[in-house]
Coordinates of C-alpha atoms in Angstrom, one line a residue:
Chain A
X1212 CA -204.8 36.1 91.9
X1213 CA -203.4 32.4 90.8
X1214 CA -200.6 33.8 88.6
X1215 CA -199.6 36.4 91.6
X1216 CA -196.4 35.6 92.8
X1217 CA -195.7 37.6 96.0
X1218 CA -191.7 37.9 96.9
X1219 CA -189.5 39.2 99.1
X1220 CA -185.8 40.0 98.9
X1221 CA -183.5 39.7 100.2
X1222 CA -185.3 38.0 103.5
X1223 CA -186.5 41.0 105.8
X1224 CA -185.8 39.8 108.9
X1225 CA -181.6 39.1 107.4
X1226 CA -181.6 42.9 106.0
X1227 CA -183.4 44.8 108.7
X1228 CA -183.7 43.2 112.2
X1229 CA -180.3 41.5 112.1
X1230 CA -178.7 45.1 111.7
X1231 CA -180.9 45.9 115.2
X1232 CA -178.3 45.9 118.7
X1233 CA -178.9 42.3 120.0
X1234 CA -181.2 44.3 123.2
X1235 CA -183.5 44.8 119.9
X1236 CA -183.1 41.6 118.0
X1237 CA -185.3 39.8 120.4
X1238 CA -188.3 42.3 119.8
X1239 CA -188.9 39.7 116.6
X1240 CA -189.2 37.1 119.0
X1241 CA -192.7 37.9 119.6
X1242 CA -193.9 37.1 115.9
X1243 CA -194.6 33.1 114.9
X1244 CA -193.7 32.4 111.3
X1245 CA -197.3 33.6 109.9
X1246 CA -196.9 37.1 111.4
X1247 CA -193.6 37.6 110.1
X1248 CA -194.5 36.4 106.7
X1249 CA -197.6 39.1 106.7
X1250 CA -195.5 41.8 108.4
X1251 CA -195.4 44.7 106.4
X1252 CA -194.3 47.6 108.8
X1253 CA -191.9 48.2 112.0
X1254 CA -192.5 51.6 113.6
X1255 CA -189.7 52.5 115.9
X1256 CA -189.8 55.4 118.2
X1257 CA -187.7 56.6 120.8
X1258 CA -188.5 56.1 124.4
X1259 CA -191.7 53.6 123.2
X1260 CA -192.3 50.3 122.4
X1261 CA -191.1 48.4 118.6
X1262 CA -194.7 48.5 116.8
X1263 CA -194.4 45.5 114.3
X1264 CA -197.7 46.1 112.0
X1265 CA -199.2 44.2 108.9
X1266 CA -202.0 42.2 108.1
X1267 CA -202.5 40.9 111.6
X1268 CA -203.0 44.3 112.9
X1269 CA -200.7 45.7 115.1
X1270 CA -198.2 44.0 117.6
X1271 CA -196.5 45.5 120.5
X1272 CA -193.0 43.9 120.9
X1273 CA -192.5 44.6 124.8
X1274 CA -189.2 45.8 123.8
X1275 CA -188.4 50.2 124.6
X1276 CA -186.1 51.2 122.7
X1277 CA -183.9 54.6 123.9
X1278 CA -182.9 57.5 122.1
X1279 CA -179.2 55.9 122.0
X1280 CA -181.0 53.0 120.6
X1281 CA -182.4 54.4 117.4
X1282 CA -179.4 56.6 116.4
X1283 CA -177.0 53.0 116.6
X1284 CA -180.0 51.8 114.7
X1285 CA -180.2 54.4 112.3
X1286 CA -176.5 54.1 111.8
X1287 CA -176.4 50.7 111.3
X1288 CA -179.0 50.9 108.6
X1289 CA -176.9 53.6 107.1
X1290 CA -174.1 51.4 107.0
X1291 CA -172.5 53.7 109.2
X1292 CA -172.1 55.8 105.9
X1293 CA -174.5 58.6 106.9
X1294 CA -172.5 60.7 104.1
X1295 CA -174.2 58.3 101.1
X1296 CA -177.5 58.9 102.2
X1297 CA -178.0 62.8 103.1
X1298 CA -180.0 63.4 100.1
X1299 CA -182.4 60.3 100.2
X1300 CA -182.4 61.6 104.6
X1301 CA -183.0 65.6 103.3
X1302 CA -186.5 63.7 101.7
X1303 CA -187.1 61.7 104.9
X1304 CA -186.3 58.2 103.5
X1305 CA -183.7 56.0 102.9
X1306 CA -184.0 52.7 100.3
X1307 CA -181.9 50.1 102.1
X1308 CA -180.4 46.6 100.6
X1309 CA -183.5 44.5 99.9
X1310 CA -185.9 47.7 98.3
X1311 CA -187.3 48.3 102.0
X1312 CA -188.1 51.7 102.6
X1313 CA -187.2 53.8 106.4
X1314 CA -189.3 56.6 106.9
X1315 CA -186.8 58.8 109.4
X1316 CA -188.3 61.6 111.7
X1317 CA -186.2 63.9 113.6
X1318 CA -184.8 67.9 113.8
X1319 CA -184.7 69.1 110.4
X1320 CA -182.1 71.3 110.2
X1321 CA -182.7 73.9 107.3
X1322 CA -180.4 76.2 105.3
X1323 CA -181.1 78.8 103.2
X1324 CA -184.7 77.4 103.4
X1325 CA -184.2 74.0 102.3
X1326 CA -183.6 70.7 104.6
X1327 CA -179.7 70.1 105.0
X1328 CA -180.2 67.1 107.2
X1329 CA -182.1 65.4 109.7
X1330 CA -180.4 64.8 112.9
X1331 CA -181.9 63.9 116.5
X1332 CA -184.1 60.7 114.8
X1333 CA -186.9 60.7 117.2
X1334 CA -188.5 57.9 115.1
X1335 CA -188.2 55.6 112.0
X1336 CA -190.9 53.7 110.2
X1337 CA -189.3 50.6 108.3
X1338 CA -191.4 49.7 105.2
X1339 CA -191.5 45.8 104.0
X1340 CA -190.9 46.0 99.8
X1341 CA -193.1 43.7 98.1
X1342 CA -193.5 43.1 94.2
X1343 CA -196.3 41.3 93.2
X1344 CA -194.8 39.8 89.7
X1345 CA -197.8 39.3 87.2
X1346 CA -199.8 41.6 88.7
X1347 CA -200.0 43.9 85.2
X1348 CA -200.6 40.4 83.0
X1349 CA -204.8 41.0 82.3
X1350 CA -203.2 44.7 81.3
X1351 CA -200.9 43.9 78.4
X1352 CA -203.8 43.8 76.2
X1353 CA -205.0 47.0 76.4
X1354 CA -200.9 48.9 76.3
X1355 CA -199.4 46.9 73.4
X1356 CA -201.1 47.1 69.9
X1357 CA -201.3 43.9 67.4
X1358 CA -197.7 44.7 66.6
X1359 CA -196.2 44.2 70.1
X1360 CA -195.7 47.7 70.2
X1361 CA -196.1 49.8 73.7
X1362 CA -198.9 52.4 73.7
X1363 CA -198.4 55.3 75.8
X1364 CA -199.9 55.1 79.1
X1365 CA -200.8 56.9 82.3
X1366 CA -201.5 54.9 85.8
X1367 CA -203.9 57.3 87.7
X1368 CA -204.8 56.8 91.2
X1369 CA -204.7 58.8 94.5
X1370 CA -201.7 57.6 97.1
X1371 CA -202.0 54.3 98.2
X1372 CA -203.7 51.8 95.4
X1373 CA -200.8 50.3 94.0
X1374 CA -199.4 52.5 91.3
X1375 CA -195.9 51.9 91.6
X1376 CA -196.4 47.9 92.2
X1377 CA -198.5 48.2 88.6
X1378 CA -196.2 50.0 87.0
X1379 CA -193.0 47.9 88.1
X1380 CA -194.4 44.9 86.7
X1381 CA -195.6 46.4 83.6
X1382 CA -191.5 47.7 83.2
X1383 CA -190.7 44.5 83.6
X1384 CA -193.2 43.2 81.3
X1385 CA -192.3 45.2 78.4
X1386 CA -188.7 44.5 78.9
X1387 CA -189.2 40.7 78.9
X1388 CA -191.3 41.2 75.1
X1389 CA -187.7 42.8 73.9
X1390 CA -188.4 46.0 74.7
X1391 CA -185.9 48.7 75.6
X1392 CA -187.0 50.5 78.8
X1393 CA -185.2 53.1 80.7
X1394 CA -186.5 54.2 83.8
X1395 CA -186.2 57.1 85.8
X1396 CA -186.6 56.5 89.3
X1397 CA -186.7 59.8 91.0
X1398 CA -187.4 58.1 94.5
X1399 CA -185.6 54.5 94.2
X1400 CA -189.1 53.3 94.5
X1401 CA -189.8 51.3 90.9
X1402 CA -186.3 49.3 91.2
X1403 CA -184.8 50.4 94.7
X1404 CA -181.4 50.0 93.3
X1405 CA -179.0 49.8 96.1
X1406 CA -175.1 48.7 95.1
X1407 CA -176.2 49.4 91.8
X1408 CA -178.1 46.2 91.5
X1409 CA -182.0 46.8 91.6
X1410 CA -183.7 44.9 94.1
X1411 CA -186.7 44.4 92.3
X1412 CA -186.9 42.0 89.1
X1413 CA -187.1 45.1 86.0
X1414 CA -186.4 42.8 83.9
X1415 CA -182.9 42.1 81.1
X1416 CA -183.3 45.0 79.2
X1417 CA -184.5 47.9 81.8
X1418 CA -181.5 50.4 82.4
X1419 CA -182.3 52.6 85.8
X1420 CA -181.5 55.8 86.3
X1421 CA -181.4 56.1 90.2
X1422 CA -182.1 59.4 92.2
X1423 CA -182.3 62.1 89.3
X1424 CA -184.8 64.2 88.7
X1425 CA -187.4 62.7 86.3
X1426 CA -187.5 66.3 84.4
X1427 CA -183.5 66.1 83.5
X1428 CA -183.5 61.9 83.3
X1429 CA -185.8 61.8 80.9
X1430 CA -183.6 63.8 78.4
X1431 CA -180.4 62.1 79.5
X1432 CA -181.9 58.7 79.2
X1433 CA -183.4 59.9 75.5
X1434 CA -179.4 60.5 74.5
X1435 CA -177.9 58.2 76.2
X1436 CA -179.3 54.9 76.1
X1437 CA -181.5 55.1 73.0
X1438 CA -184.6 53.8 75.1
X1439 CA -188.2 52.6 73.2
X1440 CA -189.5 53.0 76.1
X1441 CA -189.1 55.4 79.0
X1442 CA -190.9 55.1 82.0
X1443 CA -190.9 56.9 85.1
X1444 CA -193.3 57.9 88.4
X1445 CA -195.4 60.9 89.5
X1446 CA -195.0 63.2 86.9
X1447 CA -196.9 66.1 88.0
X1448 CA -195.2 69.4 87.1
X1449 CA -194.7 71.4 83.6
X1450 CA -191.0 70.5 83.5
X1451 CA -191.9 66.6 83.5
X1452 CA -194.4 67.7 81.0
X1453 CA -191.8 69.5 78.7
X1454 CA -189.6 66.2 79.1
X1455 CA -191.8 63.7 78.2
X1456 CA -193.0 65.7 75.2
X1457 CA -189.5 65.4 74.0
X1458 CA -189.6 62.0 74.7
X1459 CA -192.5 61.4 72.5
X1460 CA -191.9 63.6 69.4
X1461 CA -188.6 61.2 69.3
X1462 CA -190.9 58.5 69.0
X1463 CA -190.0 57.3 72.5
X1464 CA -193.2 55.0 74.3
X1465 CA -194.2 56.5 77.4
X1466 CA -195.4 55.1 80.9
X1467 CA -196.1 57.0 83.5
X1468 CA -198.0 57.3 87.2
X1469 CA -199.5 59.9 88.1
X1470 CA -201.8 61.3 91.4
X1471 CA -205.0 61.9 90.6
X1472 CA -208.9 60.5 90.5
X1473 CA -210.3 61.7 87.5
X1474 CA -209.6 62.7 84.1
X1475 CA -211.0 66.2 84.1
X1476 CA -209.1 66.9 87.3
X1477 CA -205.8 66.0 85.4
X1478 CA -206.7 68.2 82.6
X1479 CA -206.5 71.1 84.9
X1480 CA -202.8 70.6 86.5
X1481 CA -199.7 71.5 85.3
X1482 CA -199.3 68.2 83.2
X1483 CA -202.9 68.9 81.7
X1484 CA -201.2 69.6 78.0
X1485 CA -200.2 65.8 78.2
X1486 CA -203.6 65.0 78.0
X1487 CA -205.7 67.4 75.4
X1488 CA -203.0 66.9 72.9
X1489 CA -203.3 63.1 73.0
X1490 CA -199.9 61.9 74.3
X1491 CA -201.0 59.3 76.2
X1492 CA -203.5 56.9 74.3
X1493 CA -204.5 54.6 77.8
X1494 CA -205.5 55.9 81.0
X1495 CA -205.4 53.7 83.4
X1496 CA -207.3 53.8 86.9
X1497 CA -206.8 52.3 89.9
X1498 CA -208.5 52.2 93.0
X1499 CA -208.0 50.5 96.7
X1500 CA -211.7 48.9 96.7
X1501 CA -212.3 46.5 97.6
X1502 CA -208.5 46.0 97.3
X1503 CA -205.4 47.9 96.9
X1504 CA -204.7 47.0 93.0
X1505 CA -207.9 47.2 91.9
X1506 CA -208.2 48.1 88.0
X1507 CA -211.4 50.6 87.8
X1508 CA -211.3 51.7 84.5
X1509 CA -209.2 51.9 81.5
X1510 CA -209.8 54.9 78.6
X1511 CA -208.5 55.8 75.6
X1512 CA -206.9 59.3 74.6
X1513 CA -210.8 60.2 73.3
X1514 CA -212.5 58.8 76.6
X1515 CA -213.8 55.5 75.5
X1516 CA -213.7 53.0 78.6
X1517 CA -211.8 49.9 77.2
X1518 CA -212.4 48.1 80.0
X1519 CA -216.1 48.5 81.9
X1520 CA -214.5 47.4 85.5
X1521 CA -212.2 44.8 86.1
X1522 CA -209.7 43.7 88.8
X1523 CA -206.0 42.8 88.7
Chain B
X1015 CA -103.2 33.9 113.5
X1016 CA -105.1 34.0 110.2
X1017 CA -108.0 31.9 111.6
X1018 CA -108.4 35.0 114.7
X1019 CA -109.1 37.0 111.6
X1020 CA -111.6 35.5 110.3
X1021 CA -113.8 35.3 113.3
X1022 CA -113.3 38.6 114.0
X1023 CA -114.2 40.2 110.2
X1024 CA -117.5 37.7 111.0
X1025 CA -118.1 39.5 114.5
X1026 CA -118.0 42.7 112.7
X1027 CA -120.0 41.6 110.4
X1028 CA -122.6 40.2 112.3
X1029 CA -122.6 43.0 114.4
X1030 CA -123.7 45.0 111.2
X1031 CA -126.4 42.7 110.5
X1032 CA -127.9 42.8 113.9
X1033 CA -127.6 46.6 113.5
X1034 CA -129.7 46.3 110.3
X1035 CA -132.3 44.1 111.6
X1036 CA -132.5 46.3 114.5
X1037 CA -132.8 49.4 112.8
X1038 CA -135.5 47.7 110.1
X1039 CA -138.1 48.5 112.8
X1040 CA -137.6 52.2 111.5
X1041 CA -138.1 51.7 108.4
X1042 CA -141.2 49.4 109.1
X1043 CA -143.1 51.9 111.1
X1044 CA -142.6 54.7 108.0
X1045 CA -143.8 52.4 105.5
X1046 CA -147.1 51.3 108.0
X1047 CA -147.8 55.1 107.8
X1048 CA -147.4 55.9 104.2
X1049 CA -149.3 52.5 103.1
X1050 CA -151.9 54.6 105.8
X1051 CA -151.7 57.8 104.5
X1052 CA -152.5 55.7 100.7
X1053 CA -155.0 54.0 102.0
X1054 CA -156.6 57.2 103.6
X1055 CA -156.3 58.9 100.7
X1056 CA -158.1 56.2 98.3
X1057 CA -161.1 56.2 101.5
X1058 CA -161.3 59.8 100.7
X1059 CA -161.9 59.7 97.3
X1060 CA -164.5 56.7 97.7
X1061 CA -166.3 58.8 99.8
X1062 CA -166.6 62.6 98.6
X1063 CA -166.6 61.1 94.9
X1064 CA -168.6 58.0 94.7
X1065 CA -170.0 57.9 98.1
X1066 CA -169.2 54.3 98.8
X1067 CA -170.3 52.8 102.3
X1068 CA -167.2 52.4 104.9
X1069 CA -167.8 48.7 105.4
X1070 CA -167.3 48.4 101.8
X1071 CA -164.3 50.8 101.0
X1072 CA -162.9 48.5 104.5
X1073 CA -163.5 44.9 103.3
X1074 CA -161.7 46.4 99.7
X1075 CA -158.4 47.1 101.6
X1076 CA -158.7 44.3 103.9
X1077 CA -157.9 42.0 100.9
X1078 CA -153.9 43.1 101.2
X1079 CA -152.6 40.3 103.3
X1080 CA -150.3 42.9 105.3
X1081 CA -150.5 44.7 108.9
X1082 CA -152.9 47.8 107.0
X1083 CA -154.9 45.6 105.4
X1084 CA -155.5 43.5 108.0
X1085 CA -156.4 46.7 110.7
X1086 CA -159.1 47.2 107.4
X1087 CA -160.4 43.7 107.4
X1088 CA -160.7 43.7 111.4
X1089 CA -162.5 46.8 111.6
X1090 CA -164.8 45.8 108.5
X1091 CA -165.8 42.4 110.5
X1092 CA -166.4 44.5 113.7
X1093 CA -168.7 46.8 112.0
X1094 CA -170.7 44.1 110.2
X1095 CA -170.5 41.1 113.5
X1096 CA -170.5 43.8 116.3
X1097 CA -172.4 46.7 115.3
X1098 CA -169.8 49.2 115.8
X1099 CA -169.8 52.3 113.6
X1100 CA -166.1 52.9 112.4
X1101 CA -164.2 55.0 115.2
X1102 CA -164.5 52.1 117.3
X1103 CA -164.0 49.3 115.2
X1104 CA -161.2 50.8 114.0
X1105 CA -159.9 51.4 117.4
X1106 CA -160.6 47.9 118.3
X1107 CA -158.8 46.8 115.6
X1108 CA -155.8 48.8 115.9
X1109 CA -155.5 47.6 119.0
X1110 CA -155.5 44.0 118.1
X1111 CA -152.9 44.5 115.3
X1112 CA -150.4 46.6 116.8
X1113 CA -150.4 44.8 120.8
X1114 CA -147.0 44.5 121.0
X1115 CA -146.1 45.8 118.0
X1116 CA -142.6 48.3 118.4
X1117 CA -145.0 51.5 118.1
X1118 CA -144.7 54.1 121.2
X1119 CA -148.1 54.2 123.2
X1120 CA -148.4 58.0 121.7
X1121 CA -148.1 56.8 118.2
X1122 CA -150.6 54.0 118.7
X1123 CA -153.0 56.8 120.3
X1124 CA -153.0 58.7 116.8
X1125 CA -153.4 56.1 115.0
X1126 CA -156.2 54.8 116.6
X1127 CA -157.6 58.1 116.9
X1128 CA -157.7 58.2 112.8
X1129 CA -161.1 57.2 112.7
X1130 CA -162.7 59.7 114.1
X1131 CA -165.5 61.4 113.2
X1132 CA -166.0 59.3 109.7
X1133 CA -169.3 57.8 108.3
X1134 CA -170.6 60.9 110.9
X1135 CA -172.3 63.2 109.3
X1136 CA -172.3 65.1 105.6
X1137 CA -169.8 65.4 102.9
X1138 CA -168.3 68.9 104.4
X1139 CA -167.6 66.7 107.9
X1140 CA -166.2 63.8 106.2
X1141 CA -164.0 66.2 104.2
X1142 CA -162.4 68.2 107.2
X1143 CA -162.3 64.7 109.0
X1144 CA -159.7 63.3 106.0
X1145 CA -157.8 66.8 106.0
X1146 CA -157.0 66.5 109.6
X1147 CA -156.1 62.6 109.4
X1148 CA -153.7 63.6 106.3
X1149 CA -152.3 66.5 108.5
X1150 CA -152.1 63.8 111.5
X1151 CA -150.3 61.4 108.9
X1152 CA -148.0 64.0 107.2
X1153 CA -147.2 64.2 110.9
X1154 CA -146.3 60.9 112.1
X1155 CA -144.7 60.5 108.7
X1156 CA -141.9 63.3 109.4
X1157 CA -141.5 62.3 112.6
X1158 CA -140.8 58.1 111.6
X1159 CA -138.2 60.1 109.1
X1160 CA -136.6 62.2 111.3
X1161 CA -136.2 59.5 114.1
X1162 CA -135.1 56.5 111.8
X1163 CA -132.4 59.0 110.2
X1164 CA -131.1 59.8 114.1
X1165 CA -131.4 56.1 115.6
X1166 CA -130.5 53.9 112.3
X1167 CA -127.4 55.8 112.5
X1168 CA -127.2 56.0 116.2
X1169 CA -128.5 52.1 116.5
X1170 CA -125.6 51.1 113.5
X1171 CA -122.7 52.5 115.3
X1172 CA -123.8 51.1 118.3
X1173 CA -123.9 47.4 116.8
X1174 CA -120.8 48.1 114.9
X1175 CA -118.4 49.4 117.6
X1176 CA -119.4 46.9 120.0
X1177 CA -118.9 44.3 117.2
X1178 CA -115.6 45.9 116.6
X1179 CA -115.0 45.9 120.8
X1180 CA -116.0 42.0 120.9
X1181 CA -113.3 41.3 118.1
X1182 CA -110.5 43.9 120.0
X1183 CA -111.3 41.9 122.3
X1184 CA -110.7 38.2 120.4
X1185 CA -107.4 39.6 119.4

């Protein structure tokens, strides 16, 4: 944990509460320094109390916040540009200035059978971004080879252990050895560009590819910005499959997350192929016990654990 | 004799050049609305093609040191200081810039009443809200041409004549 460095930017509190009405501002007033540094979450719903939630548990502002409330909220996190963010709200998140992440919850309103928008927010969640630079350092050694070169890999875990925090650091990590990365970042999670500038440190020479399907970014990254390495998160259906085939058969390095516990299970799903042809030569486990992060196991394509158990 | 003359070809002509600067109002008030109607255009363009945040399309235009660009800068610095969404910081800020401006009360009413309706809502909304400002423009534009063509004219014989009368008069 020595060579963790934990950051935030920009500040939290600057990009999220100062865009509350005033009324709301002085719901923060209730955290001492500590809490804010450890907060991770604000829930807001209308009608109730601001929930401000992290490592200290959970903290009830005092503040009720209306229905009014929210929307001039919601708007002022928009930017009062609700227009630029209907696709990211048709998924039920925005990524605002900073990489923070608001969950919104309202009336979806549907059309031909898919979300058009969501309008009548009844709550948001507002999730603090972290990166955790370093935290893919005791990796390197098992996803390049003696030649610095990058060995294609596959972050498993179920939801919740860290995946994307892993695999951030390890694009950034290749891209500080010299390494050409391009990343597809379906959900604005990895980099949560926003401007155009990613929020997160990727790295010099990482090129991002915000918002576009990881199936067609894969192929127009390939062309485009002749990549060594492409990486990208959640792969989990044929048409990712297809994509990163292509990828590799161009002699492209691969790095990838995806849902899962064990290797067997994978085998079975859609993206199954990947595996029982070899693709990917490291497999790479993660698990939230004791603590989100924690490296379980490492494998090679034939099943031979590199790595008995080991944290990171 | 000769020196009458002379004062009275200056009356006339300062009577013309009162006339002008009279009559500049006109031609004022139609350039404010096509430098709006530009500017309303480029907005429209930022948003359906790169989907560029108002604040951000505002702050842009607020850079031209003239009456539009400062209505932009104003309602940029309400929307980021106040916390007002666009239709009324731009109100607010029409109504800073043009208090006591020349405009007639119904013209300031549709021009503050540009705003509304953007950053609300999708694409489709923000494209029917810019076809009914450029309709609203096109309006106020043939209107500020049709009335400086009938009161420059109307305003410059006025200044002339009476600059003619005061020199009749001299003589």
């Amino acid at each position: 944990m020595k060579n963790i460095e934990q950051k935030d930017k920009p500040d939290f509190f600057e990009s999220i509460v100062q865009k509350f009405p005033s009324e709301y501002r002085q719901a923060a007033n209730r955290l001492n320094t500590e809490e804010m540094n450890r907060l991770e979450e604000i829930r807001i719903k209308a009608g109730e109390k601001i929930i401000f939630a992290g490592g200290f548990g959970e903290i009830d502002s005092g503040v009720t916040v209306s229905f009014k409330g929210l929307s001039l909220i919601v708007e002022r996190i928009l930017d009062y540009s609700v227009y630029a963010h209907m696709e990211a709200l048709c998924k039920g998140f925005v990524t605002v200035e900073g990489g923070h992440r608001i969950g919104i919850c309202g009336k979806a309103v549907m059309d031909k059978g898919v979300i058009k928008t969501i309008k009548e927010v009844s709550s948001i969640n507002i999730r603090r971004s972290k990166e955790v630079q370093g935290c893919s350092k005791k990796l390197c050694q098992y996803v390049f080879d003696s030649k610095g070169k990058f060995i294609n890999t596959m972050i498993i875990s179920p939801p919740n252990c860290g995946k994307t925090t892993l695999l951030r650091d390890l694009v950034r990590e290749i891209s500080d050895r010299g390494i050409r990365v391009s990343l597809v970042d379906e959900r604005s999670e990895i980099a949560a560009v926003y401007k155009g500038i990613p929020q997160h440190n990727i790295g010099l020479r990482c090129d991002v590819l915000d918002g576009c399907r990881k199936s067609e970014g894969i192929v127009m990254m390939l062309r485009a910005m002749a990549p060594e390495v492409i990486c990208t998160d959640e792969i989990g259906n044929s048409e990712d499959a297809a994509a990163i085939n292509e990828a590799v058969t161009s002699g492209i390095g691969v790095l990838t997350t995806v849902h899962g516990s064990d290797i067997n299970g994978l085998k079975l799903s859609k993206i199954g192929q990947l595996i029982e042809e070899k693709v990917f030569k490291r497999f790479v486990f993660l698990s939230s016990v004791p603590r989100v992060g924690t490296i379980n196991k490492i494998l090679d394509e034939d099943g031979i654990e590199l790595m008995p158990e080991r944290r990171v | 004799m000769e020196y009458k003359w002379i004062v009275c070809v200056f009356i006339v002509l300062l009577s013309y050049a009162a006339g002008r600067l009279y009559t500049w109002r006109f031609t004022l008030r139609l350039q404010i609305f096509k430098e709006l109607k530009d500017k309303f255009s480029s907005m429209e363009r930022d948003v359906l093609f790169s989907l560029a945040y108002l604040p951000d399309i505002c702050k842009e235009f607020g850079e031209e040191d003239n009456m539009v660009g400062r209505i932009f800068k104003n309602t940029e610095d309400i929307m980021q200081n106040e916390n007002r969404p666009f239709n009324t910081a731009w109100r607010k800020a029409v109504e800073e810039e043009i208090k006591g401006s020349s405009l007639k009360k119904e013209t300031i009413k549709s021009i503050m009443s540009l705003g509304k309706g953007l950053g609300e809502g999708d694409l489709e909304e923000q494209r029917k809200c810019f076809s009914q400002i450029s309709m609203d423009l096109k309006k106020l534009i043939n209107e500020a041409k049709e009335e400086r063509m009938r009161l420059k004219k109307m305003y410059m014989s006025l200044f002339i004549f009476a600059g003619i009368g005061v020199a009749i008069l001299l003589i």
